[in-house]
XYZ file of N, CA, C and O in Angstrom:
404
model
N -28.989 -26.132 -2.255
C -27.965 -27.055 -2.689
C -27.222 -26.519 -3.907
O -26.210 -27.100 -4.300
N -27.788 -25.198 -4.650
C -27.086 -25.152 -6.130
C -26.016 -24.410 -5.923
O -24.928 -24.375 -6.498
N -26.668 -23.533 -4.594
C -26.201 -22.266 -3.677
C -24.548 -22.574 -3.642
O -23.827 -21.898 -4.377
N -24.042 -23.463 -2.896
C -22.621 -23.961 -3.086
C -21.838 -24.596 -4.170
O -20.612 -24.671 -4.249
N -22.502 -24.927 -4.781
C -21.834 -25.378 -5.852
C -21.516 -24.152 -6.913
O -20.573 -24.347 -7.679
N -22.252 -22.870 -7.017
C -22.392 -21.925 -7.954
C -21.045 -21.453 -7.019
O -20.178 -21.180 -7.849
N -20.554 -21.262 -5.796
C -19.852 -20.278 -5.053
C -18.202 -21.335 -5.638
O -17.129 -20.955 -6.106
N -18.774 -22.794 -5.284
C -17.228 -23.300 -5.428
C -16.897 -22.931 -6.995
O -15.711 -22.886 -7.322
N -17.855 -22.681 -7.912
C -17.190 -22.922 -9.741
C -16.776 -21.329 -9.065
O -15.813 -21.173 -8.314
N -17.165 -20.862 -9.246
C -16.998 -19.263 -9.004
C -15.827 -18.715 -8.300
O -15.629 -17.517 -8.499
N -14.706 -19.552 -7.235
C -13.998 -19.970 -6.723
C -12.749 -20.264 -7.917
O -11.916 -19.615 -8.550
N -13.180 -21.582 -7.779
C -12.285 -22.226 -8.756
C -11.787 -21.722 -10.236
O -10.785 -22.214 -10.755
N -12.685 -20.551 -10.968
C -12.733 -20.002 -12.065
C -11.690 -18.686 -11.935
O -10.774 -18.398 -12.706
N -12.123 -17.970 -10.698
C -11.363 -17.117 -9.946
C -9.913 -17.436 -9.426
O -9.223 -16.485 -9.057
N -9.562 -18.319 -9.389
C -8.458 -18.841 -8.628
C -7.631 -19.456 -10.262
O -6.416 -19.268 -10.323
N -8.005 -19.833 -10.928
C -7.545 -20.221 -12.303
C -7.207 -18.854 -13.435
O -6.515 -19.046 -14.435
N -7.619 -17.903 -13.207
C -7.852 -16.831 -13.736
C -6.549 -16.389 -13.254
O -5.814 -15.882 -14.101
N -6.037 -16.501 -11.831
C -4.820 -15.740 -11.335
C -3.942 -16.656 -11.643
O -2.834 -16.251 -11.997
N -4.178 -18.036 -11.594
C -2.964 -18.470 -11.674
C -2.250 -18.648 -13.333
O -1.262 -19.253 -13.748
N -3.174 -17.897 -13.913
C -2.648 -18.065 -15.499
C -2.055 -15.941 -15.388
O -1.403 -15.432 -16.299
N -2.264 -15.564 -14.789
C -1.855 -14.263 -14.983
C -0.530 -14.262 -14.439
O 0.426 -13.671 -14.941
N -0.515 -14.885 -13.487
C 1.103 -14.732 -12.698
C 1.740 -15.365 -13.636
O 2.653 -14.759 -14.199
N 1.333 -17.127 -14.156
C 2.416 -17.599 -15.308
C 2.977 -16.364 -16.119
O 4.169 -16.124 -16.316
N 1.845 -15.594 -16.570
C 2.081 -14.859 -17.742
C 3.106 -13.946 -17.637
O 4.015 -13.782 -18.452
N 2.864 -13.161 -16.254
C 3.611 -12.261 -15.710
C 5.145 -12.637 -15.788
O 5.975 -11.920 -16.346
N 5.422 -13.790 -15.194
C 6.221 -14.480 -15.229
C 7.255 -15.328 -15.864
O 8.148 -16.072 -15.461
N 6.648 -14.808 -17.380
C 7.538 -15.350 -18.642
C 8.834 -14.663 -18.962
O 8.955 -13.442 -19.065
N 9.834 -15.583 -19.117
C 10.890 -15.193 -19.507
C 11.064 -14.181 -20.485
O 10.452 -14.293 -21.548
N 12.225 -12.662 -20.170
C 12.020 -11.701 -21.673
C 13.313 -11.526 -21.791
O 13.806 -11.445 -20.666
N 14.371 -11.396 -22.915
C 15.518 -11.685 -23.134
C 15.558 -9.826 -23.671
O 14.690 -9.001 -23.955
N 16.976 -9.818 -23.599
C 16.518 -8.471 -24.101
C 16.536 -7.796 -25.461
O 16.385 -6.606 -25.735
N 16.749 -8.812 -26.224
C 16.492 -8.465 -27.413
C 15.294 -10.002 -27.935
O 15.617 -11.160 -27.672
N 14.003 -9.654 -28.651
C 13.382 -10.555 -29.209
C 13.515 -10.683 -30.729
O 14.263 -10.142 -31.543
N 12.572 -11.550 -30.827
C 12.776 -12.050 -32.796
C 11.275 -11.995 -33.362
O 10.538 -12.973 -33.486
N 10.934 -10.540 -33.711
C 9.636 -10.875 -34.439
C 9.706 -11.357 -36.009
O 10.152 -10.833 -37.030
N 8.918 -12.866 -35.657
C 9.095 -13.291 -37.194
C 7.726 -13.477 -37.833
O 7.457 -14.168 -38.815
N 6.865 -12.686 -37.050
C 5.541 -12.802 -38.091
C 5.603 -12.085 -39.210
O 5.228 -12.892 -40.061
N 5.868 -10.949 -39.823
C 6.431 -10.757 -41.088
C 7.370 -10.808 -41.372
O 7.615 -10.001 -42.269
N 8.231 -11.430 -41.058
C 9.817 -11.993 -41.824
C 9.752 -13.172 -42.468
O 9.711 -14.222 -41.827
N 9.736 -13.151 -43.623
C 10.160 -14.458 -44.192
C 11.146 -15.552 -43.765
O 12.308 -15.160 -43.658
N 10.954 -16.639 -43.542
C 11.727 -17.508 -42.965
C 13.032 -17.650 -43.438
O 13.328 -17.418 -44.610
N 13.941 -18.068 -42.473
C 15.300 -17.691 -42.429
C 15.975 -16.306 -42.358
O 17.129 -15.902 -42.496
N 15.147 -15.917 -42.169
C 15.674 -14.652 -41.661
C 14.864 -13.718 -40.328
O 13.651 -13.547 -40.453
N 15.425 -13.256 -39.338
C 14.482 -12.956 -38.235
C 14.755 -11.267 -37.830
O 15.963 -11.042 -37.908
N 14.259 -10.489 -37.573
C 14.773 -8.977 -37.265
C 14.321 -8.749 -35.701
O 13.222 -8.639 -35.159
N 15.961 -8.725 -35.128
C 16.060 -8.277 -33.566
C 15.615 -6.753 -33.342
O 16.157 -5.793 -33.889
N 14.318 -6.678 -32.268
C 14.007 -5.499 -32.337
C 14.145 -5.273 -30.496
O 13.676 -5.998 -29.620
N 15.170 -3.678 -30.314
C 15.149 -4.120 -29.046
C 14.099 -3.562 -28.127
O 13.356 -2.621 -28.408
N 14.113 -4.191 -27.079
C 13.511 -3.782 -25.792
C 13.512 -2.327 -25.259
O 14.462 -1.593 -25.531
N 12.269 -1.804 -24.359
C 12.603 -1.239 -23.009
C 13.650 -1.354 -22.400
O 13.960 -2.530 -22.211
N 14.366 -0.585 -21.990
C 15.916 -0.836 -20.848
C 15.801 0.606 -20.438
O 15.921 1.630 -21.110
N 15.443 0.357 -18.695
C 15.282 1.286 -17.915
C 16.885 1.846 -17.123
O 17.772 0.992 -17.158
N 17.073 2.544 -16.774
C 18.742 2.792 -16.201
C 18.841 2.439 -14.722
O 18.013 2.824 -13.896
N 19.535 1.946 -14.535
C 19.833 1.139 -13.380
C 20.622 2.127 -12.136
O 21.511 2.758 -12.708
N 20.602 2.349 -11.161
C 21.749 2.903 -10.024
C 22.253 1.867 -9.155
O 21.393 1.256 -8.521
N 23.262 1.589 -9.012
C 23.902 0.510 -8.070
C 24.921 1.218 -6.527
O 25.666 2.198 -6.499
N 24.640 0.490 -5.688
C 25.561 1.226 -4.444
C 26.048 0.090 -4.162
O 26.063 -0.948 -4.825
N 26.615 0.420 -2.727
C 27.326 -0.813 -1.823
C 26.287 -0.153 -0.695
O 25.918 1.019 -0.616
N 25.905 -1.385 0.224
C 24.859 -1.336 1.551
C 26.041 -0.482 2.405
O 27.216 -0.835 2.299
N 25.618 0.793 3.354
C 26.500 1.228 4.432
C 25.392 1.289 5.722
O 24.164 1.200 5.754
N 26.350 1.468 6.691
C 25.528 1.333 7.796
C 25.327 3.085 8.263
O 26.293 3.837 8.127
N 24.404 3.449 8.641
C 23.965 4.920 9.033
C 22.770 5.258 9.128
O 21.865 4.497 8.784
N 22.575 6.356 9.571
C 21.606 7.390 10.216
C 20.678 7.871 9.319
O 20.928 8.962 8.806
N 19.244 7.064 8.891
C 18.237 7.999 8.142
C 17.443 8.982 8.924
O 16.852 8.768 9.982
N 17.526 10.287 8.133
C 16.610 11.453 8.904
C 15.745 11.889 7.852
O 16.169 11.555 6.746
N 14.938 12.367 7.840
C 13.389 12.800 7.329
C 12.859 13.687 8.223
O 12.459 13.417 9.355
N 12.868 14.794 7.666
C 11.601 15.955 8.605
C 10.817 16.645 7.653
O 11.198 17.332 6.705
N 9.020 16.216 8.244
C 8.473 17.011 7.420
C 7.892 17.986 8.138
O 7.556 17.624 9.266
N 7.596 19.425 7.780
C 7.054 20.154 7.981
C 5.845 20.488 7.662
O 5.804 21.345 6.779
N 4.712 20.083 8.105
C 2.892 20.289 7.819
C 2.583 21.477 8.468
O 3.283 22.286 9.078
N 0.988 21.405 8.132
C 0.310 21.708 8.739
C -0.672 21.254 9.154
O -0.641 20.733 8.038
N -2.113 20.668 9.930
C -2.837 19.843 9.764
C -3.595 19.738 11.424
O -3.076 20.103 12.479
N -4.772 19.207 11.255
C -5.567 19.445 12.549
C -5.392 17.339 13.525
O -5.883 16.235 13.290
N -4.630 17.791 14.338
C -4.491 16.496 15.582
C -6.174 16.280 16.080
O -7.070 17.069 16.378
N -6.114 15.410 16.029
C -7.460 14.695 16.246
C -7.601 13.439 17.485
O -7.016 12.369 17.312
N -8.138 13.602 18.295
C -7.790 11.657 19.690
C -8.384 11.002 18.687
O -8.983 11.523 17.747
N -8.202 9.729 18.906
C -8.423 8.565 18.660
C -10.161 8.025 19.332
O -11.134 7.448 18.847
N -9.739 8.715 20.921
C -11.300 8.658 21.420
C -11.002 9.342 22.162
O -9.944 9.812 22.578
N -13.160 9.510 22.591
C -13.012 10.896 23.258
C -13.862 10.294 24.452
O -14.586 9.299 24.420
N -13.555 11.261 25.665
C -14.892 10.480 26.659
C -15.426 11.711 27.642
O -14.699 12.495 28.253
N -16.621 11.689 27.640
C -17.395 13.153 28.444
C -17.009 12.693 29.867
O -16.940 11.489 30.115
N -16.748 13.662 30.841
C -16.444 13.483 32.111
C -17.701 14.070 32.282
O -18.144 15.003 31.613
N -18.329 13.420 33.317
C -19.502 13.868 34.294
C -19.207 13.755 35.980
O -18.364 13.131 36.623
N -20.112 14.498 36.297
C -19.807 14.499 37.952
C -20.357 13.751 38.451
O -21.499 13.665 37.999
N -20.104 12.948 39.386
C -21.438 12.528 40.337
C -22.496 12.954 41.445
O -23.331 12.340 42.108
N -21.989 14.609 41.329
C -23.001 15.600 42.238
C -22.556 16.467 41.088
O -21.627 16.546 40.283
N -24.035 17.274 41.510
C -23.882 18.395 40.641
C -24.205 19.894 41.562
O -24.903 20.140 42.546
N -23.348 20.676 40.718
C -23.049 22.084 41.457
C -22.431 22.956 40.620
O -22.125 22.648 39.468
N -22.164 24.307 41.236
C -21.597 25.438 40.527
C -20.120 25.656 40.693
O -19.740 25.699 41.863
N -19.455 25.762 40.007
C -17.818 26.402 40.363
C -17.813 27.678 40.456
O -18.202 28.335 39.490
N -17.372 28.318 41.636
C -17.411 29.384 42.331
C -15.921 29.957 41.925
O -15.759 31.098 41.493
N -14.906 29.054 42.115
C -13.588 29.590 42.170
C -13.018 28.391 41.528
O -13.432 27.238 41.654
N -11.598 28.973 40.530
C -11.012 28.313 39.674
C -9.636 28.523 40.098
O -8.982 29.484 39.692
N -9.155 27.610 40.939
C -7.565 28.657 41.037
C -5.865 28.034 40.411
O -4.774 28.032 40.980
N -6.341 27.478 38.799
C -5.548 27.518 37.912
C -6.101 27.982 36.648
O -7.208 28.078 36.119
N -4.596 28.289 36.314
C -4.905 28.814 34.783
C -4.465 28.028 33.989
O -3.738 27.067 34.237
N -5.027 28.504 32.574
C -5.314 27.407 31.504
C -3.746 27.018 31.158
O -3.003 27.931 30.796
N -3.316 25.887 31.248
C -2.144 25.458 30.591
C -0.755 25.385 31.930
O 0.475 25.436 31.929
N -1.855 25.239 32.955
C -0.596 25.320 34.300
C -0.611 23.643 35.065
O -1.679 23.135 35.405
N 0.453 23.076 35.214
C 0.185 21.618 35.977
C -0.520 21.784 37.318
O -0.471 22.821 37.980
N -1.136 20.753 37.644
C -2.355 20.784 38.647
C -1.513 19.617 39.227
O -1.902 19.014 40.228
């Protein structure tokens, strides 16, 4: 009986934990702030931000291409042993390796 109740706090603690991180995440940042923990009041010093550089386009319609050139070992997905249902010797083979049958 404690068994579930330990899983739901454990739950609920977990689930409270994220939802205070996303708020956080989620706080408004202007781009310039006002640190006034050492400024004497009435007076505030704008210190600025991070500002990453931006690229802007217009959407067009067209053709993406990508070619890569590897190297690397092809592998199946699955494999399956063929067996016979009589067994015997092959005497004569009359294709060669890499010819349609």
């Amino acid at each position: 009986m404690k068994r579930p109740l330990l899983i739901t706090l454990l739950v609920v603690a977990g689930l409270s934990l994220v939802v205070v991180l996303v708020l956080r995440s989620r706080a408004p940042t202007s781009a310039l702030r006002s640190d006034t923990a050492s400024v004497p009041s009435g007076s505030a010093v704008l210190t600025p931000e991070v500002v990453f550089p931006v690229e802007v386009s217009v959407a067009r319609r067209g053709d993406l291409v990508k070619r890569l050139n590897t190297t690397g070992t092809v592998r199946a997905k699955r494999e399956v042993d063929l067996l016979s249902r009589v067994g015997g010797e092959i005497v004569q083979l009359s294709v060669h390796n890499g010819k349609s049958v």
